[in-house]
mmCIF file of C-alpha atoms in Angstrom:
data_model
loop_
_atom_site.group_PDB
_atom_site.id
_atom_site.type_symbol
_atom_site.label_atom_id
_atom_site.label_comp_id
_atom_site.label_asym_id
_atom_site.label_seq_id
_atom_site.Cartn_x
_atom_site.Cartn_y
_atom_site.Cartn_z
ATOM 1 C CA UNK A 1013 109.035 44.384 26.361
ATOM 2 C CA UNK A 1014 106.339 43.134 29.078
ATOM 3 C CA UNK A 1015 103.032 42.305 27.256
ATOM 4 C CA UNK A 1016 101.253 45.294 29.244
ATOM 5 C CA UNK A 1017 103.405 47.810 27.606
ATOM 6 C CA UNK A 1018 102.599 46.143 24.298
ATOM 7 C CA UNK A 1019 99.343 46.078 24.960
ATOM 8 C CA UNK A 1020 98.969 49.722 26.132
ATOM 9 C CA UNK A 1021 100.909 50.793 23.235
ATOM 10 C CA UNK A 1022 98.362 49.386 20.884
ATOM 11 C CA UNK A 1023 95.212 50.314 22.179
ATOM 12 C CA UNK A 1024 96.050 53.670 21.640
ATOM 13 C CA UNK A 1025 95.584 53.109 17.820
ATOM 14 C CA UNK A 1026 92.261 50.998 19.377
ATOM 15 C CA UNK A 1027 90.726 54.240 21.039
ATOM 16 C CA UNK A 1028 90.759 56.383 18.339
ATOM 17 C CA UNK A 1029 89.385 53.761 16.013
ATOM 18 C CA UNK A 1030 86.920 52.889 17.970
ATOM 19 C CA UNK A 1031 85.369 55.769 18.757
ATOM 20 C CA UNK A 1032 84.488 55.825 14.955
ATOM 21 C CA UNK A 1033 83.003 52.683 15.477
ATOM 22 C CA UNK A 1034 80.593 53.474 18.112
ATOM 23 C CA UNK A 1035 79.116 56.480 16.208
ATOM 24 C CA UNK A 1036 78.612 53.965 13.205
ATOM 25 C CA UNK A 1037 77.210 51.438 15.378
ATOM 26 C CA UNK A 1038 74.745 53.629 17.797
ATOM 27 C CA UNK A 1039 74.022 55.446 14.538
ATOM 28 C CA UNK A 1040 70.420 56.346 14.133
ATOM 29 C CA UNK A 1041 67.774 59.320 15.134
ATOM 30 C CA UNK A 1042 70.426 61.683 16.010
ATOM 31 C CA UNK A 1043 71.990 59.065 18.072
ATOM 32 C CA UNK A 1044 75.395 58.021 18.325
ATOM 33 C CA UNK A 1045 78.548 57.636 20.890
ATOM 34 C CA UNK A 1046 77.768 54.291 22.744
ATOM 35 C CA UNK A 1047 78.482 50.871 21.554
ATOM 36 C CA UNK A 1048 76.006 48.470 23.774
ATOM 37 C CA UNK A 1049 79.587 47.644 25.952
ATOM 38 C CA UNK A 1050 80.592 48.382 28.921
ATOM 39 C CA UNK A 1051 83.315 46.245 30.937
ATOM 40 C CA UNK A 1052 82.962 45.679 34.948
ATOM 41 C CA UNK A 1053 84.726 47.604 36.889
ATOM 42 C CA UNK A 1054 88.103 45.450 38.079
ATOM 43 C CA UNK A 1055 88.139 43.682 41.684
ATOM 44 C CA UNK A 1056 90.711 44.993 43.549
ATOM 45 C CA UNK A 1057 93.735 42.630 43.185
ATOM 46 C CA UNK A 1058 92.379 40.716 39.979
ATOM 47 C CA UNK A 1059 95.003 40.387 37.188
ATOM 48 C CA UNK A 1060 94.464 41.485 33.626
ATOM 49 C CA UNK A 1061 93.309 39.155 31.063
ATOM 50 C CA UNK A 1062 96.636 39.261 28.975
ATOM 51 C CA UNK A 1063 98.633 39.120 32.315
ATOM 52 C CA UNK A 1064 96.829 35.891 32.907
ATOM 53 C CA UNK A 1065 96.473 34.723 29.203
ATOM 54 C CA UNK A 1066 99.677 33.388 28.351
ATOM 55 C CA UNK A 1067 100.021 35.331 25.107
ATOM 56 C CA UNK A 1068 103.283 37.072 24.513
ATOM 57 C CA UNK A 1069 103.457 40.245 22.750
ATOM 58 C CA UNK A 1070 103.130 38.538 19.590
ATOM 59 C CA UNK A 1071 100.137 37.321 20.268
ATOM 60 C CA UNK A 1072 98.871 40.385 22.198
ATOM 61 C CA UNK A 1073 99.823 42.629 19.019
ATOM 62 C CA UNK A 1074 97.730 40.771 16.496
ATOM 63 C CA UNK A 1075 94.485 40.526 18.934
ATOM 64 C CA UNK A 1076 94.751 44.121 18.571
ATOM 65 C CA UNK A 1077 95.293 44.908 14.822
ATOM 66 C CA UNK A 1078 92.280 42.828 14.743
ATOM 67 C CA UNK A 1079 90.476 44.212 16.988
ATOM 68 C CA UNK A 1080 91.511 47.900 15.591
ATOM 69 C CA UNK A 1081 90.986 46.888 12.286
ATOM 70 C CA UNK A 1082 87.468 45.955 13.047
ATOM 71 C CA UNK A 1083 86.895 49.573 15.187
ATOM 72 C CA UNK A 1084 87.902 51.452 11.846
ATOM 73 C CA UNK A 1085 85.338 49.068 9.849
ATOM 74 C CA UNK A 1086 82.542 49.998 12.473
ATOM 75 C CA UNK A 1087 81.997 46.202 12.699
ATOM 76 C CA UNK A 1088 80.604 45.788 16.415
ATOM 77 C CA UNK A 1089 82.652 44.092 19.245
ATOM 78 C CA UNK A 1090 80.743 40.908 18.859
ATOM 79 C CA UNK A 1091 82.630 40.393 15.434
ATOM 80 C CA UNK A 1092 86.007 41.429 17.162
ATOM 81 C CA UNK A 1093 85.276 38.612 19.277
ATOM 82 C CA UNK A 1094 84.721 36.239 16.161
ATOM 83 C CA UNK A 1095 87.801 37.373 14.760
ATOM 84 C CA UNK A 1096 89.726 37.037 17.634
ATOM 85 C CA UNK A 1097 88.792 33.484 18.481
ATOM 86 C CA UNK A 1098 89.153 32.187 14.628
ATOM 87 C CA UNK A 1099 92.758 33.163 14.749
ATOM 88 C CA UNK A 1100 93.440 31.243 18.011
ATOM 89 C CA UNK A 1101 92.182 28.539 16.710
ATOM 90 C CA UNK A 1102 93.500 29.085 13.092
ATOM 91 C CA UNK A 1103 96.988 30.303 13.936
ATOM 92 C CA UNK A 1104 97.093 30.689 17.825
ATOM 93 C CA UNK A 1105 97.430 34.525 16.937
ATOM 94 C CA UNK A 1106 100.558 34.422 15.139
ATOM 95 C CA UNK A 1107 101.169 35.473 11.991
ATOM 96 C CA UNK A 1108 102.520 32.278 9.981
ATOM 97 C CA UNK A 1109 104.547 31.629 6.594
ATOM 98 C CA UNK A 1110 102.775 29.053 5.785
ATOM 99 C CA UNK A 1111 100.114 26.380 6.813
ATOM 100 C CA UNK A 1112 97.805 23.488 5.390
ATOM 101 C CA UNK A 1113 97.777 23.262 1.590
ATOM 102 C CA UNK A 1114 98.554 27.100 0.525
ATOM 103 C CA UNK A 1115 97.278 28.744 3.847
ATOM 104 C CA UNK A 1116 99.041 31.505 5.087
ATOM 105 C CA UNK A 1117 98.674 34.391 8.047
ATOM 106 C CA UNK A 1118 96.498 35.140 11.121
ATOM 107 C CA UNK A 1119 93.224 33.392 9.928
ATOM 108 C CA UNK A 1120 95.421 30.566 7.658
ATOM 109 C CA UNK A 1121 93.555 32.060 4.493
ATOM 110 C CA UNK A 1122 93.779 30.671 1.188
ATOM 111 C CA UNK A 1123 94.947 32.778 -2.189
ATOM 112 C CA UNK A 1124 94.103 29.929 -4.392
ATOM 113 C CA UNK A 1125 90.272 30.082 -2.680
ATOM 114 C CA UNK A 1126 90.248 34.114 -3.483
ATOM 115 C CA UNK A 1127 91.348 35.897 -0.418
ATOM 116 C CA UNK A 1128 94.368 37.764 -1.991
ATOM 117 C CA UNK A 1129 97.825 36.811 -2.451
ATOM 118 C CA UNK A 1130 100.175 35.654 -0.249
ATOM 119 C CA UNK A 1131 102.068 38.535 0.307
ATOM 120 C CA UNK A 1132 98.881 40.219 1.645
ATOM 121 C CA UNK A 1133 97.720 37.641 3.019
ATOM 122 C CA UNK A 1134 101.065 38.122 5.792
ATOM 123 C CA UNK A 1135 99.577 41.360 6.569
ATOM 124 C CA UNK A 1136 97.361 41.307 9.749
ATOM 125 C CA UNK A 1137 95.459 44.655 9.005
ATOM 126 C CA UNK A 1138 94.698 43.042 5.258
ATOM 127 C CA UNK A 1139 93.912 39.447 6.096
ATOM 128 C CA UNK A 1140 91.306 40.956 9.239
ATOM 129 C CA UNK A 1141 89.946 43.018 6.653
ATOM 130 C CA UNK A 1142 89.286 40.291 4.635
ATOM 131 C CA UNK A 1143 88.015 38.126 7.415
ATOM 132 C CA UNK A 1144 85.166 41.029 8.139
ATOM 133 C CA UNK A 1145 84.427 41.889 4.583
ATOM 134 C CA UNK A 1146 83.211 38.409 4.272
ATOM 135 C CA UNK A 1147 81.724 38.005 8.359
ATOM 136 C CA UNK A 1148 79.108 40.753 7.560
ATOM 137 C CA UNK A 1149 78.073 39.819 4.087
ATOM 138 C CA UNK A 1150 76.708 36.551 6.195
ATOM 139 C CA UNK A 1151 72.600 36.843 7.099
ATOM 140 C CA UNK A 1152 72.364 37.011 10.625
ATOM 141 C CA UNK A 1153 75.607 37.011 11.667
ATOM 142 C CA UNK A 1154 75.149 39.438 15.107
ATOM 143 C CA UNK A 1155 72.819 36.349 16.317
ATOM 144 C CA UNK A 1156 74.754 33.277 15.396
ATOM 145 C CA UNK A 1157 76.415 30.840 17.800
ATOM 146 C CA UNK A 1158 80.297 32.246 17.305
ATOM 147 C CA UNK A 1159 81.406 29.147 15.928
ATOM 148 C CA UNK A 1160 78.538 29.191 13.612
ATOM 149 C CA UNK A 1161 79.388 32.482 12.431
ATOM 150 C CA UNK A 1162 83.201 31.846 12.061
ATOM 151 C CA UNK A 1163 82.645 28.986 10.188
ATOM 152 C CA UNK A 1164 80.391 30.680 7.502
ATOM 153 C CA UNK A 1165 83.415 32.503 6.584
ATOM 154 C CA UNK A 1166 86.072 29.881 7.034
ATOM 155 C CA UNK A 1167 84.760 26.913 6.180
ATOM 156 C CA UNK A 1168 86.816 24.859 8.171
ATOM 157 C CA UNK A 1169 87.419 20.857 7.742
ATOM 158 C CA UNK A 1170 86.660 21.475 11.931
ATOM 159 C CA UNK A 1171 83.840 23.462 11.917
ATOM 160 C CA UNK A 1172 82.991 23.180 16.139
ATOM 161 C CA UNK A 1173 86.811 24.294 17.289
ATOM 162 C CA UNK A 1174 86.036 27.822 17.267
ATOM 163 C CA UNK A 1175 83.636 27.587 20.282
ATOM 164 C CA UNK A 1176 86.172 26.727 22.777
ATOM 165 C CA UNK A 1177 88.099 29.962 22.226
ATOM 166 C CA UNK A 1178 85.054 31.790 23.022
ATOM 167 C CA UNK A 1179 85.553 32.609 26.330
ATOM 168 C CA UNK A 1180 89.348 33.740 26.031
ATOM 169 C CA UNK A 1181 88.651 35.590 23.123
ATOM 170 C CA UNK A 1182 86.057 38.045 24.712
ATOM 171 C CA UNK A 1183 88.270 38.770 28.258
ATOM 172 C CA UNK A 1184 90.640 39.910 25.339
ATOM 173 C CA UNK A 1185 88.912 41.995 23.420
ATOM 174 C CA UNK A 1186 87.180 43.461 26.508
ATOM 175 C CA UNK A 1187 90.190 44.519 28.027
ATOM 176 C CA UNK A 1188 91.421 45.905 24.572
ATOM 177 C CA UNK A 1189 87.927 47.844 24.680
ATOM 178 C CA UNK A 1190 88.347 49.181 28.197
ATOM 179 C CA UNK A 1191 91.446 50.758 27.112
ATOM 180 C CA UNK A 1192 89.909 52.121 24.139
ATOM 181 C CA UNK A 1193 87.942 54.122 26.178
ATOM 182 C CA UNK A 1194 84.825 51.161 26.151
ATOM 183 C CA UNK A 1195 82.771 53.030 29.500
ATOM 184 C CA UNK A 1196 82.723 50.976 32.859
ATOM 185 C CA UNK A 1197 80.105 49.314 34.040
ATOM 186 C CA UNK A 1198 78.160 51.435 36.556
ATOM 187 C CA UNK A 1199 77.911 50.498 40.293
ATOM 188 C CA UNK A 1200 75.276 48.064 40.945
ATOM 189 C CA UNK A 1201 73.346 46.912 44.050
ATOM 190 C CA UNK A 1202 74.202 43.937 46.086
ATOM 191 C CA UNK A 1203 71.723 41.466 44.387
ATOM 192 C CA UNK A 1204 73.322 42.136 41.518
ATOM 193 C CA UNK A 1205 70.221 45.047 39.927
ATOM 194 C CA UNK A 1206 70.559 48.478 38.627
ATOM 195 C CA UNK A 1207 67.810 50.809 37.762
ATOM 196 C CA UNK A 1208 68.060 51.373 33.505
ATOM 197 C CA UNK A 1209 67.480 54.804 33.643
ATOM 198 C CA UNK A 1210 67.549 57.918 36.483
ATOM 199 C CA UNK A 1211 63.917 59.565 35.894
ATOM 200 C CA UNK A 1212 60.695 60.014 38.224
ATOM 201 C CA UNK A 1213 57.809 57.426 37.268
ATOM 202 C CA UNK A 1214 55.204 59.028 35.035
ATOM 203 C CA UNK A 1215 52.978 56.728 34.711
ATOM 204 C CA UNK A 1216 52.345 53.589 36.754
ATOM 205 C CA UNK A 1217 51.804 49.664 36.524
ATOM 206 C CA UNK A 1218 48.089 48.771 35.152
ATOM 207 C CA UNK A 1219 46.690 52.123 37.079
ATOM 208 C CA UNK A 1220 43.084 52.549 36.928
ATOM 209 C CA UNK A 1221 42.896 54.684 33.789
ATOM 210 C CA UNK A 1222 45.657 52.347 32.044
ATOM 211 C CA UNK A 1223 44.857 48.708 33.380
ATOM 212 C CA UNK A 1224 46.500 46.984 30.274
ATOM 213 C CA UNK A 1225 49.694 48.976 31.228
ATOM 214 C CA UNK A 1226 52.064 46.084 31.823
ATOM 215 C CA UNK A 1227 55.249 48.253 33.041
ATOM 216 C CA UNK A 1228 56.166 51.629 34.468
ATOM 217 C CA UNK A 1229 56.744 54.816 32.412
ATOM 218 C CA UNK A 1230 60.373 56.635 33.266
ATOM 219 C CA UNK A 1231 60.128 59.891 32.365
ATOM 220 C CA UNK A 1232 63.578 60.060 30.852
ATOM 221 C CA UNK A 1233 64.958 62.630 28.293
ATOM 222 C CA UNK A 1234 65.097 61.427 24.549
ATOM 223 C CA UNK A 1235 69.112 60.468 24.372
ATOM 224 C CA UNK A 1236 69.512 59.227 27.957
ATOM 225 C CA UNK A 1237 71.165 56.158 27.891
ATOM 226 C CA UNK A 1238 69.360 52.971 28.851
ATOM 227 C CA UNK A 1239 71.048 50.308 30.942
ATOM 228 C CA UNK A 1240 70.614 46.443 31.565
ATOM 229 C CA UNK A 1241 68.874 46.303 35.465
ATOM 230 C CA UNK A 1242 71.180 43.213 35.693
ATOM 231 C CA UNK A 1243 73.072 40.579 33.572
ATOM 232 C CA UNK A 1244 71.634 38.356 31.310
ATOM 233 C CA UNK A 1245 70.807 37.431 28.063
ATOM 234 C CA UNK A 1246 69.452 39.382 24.658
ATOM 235 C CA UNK A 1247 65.802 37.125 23.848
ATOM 236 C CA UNK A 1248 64.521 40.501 21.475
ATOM 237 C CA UNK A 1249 66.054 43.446 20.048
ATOM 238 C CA UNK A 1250 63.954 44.641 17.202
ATOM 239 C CA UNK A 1251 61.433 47.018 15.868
ATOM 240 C CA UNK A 1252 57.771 45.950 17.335
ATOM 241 C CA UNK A 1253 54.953 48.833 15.582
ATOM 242 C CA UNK A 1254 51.392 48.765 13.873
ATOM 243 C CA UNK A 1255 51.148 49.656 11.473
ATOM 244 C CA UNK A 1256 54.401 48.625 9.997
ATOM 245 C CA UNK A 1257 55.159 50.461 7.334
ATOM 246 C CA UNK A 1258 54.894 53.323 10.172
ATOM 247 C CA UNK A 1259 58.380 52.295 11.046
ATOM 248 C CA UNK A 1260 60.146 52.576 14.383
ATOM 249 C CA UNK A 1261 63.081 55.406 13.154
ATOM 250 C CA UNK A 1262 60.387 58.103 13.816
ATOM 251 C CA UNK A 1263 58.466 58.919 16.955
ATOM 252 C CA UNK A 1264 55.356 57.319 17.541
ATOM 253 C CA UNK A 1265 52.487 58.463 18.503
ATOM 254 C CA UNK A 1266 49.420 57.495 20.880
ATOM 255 C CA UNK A 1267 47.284 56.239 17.736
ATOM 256 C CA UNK A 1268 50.485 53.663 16.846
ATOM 257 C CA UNK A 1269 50.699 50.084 18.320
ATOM 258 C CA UNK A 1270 53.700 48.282 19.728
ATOM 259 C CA UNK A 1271 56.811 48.878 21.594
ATOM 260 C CA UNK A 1272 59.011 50.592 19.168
ATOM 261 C CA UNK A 1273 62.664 49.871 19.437
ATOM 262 C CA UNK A 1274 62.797 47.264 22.186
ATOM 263 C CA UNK A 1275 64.821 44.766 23.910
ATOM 264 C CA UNK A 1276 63.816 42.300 26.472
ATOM 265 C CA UNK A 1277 66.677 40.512 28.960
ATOM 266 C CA UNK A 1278 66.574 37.195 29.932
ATOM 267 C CA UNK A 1279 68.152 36.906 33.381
ATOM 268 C CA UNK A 1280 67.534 33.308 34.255
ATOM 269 C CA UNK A 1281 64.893 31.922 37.243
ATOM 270 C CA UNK A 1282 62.201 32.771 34.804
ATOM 271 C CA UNK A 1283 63.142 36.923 35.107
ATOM 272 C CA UNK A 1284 62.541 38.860 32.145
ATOM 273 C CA UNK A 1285 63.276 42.407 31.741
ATOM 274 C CA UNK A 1286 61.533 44.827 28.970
ATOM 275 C CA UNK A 1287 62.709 48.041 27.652
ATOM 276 C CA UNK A 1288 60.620 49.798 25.237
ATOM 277 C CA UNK A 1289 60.399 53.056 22.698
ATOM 278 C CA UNK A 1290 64.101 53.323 22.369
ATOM 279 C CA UNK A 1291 65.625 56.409 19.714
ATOM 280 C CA UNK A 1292 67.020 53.844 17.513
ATOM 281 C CA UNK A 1293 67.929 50.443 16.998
ATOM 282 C CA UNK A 1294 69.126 48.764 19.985
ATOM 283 C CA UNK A 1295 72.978 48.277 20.533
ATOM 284 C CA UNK A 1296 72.816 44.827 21.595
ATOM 285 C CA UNK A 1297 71.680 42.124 19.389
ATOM 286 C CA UNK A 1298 69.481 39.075 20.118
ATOM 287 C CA UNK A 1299 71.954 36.090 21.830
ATOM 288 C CA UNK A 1300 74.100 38.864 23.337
ATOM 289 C CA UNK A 1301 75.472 38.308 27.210
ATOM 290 C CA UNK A 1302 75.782 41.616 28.965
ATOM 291 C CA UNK A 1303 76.638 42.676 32.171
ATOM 292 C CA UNK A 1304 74.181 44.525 34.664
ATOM 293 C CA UNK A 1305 74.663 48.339 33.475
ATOM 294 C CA UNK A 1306 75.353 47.422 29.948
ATOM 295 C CA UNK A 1307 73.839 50.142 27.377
ATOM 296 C CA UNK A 1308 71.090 48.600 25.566
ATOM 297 C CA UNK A 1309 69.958 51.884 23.905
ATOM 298 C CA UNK A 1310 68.726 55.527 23.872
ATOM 299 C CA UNK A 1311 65.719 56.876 25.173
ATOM 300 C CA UNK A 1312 63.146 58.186 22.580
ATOM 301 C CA UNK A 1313 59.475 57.906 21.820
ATOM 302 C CA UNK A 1314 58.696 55.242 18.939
ATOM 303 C CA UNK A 1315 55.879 53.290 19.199
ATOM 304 C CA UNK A 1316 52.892 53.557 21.144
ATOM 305 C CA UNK A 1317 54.186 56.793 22.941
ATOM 306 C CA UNK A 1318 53.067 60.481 23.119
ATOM 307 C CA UNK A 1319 56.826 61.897 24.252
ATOM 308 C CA UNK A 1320 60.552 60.275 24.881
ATOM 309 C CA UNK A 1321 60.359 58.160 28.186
ATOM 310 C CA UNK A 1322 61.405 54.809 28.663
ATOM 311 C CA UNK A 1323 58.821 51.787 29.321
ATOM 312 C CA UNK A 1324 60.322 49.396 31.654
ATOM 313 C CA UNK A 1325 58.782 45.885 32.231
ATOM 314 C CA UNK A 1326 59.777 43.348 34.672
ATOM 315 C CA UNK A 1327 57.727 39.258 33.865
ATOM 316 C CA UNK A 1328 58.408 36.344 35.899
ATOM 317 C CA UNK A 1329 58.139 32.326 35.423
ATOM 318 C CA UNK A 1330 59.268 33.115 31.931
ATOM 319 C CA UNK A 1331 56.576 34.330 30.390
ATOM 320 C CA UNK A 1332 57.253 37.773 28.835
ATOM 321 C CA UNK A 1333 53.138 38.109 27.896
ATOM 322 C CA UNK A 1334 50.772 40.059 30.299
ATOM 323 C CA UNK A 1335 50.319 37.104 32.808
ATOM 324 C CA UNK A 1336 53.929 37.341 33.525
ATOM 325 C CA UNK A 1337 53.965 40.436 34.734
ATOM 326 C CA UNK A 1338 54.435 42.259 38.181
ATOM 327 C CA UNK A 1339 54.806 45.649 39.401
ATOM 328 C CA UNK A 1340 58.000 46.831 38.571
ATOM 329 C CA UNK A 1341 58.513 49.604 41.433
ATOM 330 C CA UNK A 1342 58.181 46.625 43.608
ATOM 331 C CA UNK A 1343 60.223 44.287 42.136
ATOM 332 C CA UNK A 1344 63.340 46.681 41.647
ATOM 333 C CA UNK A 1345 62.788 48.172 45.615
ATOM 334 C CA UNK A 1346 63.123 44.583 47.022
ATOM 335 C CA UNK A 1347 65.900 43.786 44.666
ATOM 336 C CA UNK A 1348 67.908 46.853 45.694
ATOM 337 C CA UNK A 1349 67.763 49.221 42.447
ATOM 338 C CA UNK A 1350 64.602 51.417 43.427
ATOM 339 C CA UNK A 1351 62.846 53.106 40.509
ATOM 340 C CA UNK A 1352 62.277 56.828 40.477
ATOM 341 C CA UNK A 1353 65.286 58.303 41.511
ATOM 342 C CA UNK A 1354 65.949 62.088 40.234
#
C-alpha cells in the first residue's frame, strides 16, 4: 500500500476530528470554525511532505493517530506538532515492544513512572492521549520553544533532541491538516503582502480630528476573518483594555482604553504589523510562525471601539510604539496589497 493511500485513508478520521477542534479552539463571542492555520497553496510540481519524508506507512499511520487524537482533544496544531516530533525522536514513529529501562510505545513512556500499563501503553490513541493530558497541564506551553515544551512532559536524559525534528514534524502535520480540510492560504501579492481584511477605510491614519490614531480603521463586519498581511512571527497575542476588570470578551466601548484582543506580527527588517479589537482571543499564540494569509482572528469591537471593525497598524525599525509608525494605506499600496478594497 503506497504511503499516499495510507495517508489519505487516515485523514479522513483527521477531518472530522478536527473540525471539532477548531470550534473548541476559535471558541469565544459567538465565534468558532477557524483554527489560526492555513497551509500554502502547493507549487506546481512540488512533492508531498510524506512522498519526500521517507516514512513508510507505519510511520505515516501513527503521525496521524496522533495528530487525530489531538483534533478530538481540541488541543491546537502547535501541540500536534510537539507530539509529532517527540515520537520521532522517542521512537522514530513506530510503535515499539519495548525500549530503555521499562519504556514502551510511540513516546517510549514509562508504567513504572505512572503513564499506564504496558498494554496501553502499545496503543497509539492511549499513549497520545496521555502525552496531551500532561502537554496542557504545563504553564505556557502554546509559547514554549518545542523542545522546551516536549521536555516538560518527557523529561528526557536528552532534553535538546526534540528541536531537530521540528521542522519535519510540522510539513507533516500540515499536510495531515490540509487534508483535514485545514483552509489554503489565500493568494498573495508578489512582495509577498496581503491585505487582513476586505472592507473600505473608515477612519484614517492620525487625521486631524484623531492625530494619536496610529493605524487605519477597516470597516469590517464582526466575524470576518482576519488574516496575516504577510509571514512572520507572533511578538503579542493577548487581551490589552483599561480598565481591566472590563475584560476584552465583551465589546468595548469609546470610554474603554486599549486594543482589545490583539496580535502584532513580526516580519523581520524591523516590520511590525498590528491587528486590534478582535471577537475573541486570537488563534495564534505568541512565538507562532505563520504564513502570509494565516487567520489570526475574528473581527469584533473590544477595546477602545464604538462598533466591529478591524484596526490595522503597520511600525517600522522595530519599534511597535507611536514613533514607529507610518501610514498604513501607503505602506500596503507600495507593497502590493492595497487597503480598502470592497
Amino acid at each position: 500500500m503506497a504511503i499516499k493511500h495510507t495517508l489519505v485513508t487516515a485523514v479522513a478520521v483527521v477531518a472530522a476530528l478536527a473540525l471539532i477542534g477548531a470550534g473548541l479552539t476559535g471558541a469565544g463571542f459567538g465565534i468558532s470554525g477557524d483554527t489560526g492555520v492555513c497551509v500554502p497553496a502547493p507549487t506546481a510540481g512540488a512533492p508531498s511532505a510524506p512522498a519526500s519524508s521517507g516514512l513508510d506507512d507505519e510511520q505515516t499511520g501513527n503521525a496521524t493517530t496522533i495528530a487525530a487524537t489531538g483534533a478530538r482533544l481540541g488541543v491546537p496544531q502547535r501541540g500536534w506538532v510537539i507530539a509529532v516530533a517527540t515520537a520521532m525522536q522517542e521512537s522514530a514513529l513506530r510503535n515499539l515492544a519495548g525500549g530503555d529501562r521499562d519504556s514502551v510505545g510511540l513516546f517510549q513512556q514509562r508504567p513504572s513512572m505512572g503513564w499506564g500499563t504496558a498494554a496501553q501503553l502499545r496503543d497509539p490513541r492511549y499513549a497520545a492521549t496521555a502525552f496531551y493530558q500532561r502537554l496542557v497541564k504545563v504553564a505556557g506551553w502554546e509559547q514554549m520553544p518545542l523542545t522546551v515544551a516536549a521536555q516538560a512532559v518527557q523529561r528526557s536524559a536528552y532534553p535538546d533532541a526534540y528541536a531537530k525534528h521540528e521542522s519535519a514534524a510540522t510539513a507533516l502535520v500540515n499536510t495531515i491538516a490540509a487534508g483535514a480540510m485545514v483552509p489554503v492560504c489565500p493568494p498573495v501579492g508578489a512582495q509577498g503582502w496581503v491585505a487582513p481584511v476586505t472592507a473600505p477605510v473608515v477612519s484614517g491614519f492620525r487625521t486631524a480630528d484623531r492625530p494619536g490614531h496610529q493605524g487605519v480603521d477597516l470597516g469590517a463586519a464582526r466575524g470576518t476573518l482576519i488574516r496575516a498581511a504577510a509571514a512572520g512571527r507572533v511578538v503579542q497575542a493577548v487581551c490589552n483594555v483599561s480598565p481591566p476588570e472590563h475584560g476584552c470578551d465583551q465589546d468595548g466601548s469609546p470610554a474603554v482604553g486599549g486594543c482589545g484582543w490583539y496580535a502584532d506580527l513580526d516580519h523581520g527588517a524591523g516590520v511590525i504589523t498590528r491587528y486590534c479589537h478582535m471577537a475573541a482571543r486570537p488563534l495564534v499564540h505568541i512565538g507562532q510562525h505563520v504564513p502570509a494569509g494565516a487567520p489570526l482572528g475574528h473581527v469584533g469591537s473590544s477595546g477602545n471601539s464604538s462598533g466591529p471593525h478591524l484596526h490595522f497598524e503597520v511600525h517600522l525599525r522595530g519599534d511597535a510604539g507611536p514613533s514607529g509608525a507610518v501610514p498604513p494605506l501607503e505602506w500596503m499600496a507600495a507593497h502590493g496589497a492595497p487597503l480598502g478594497q470592497t
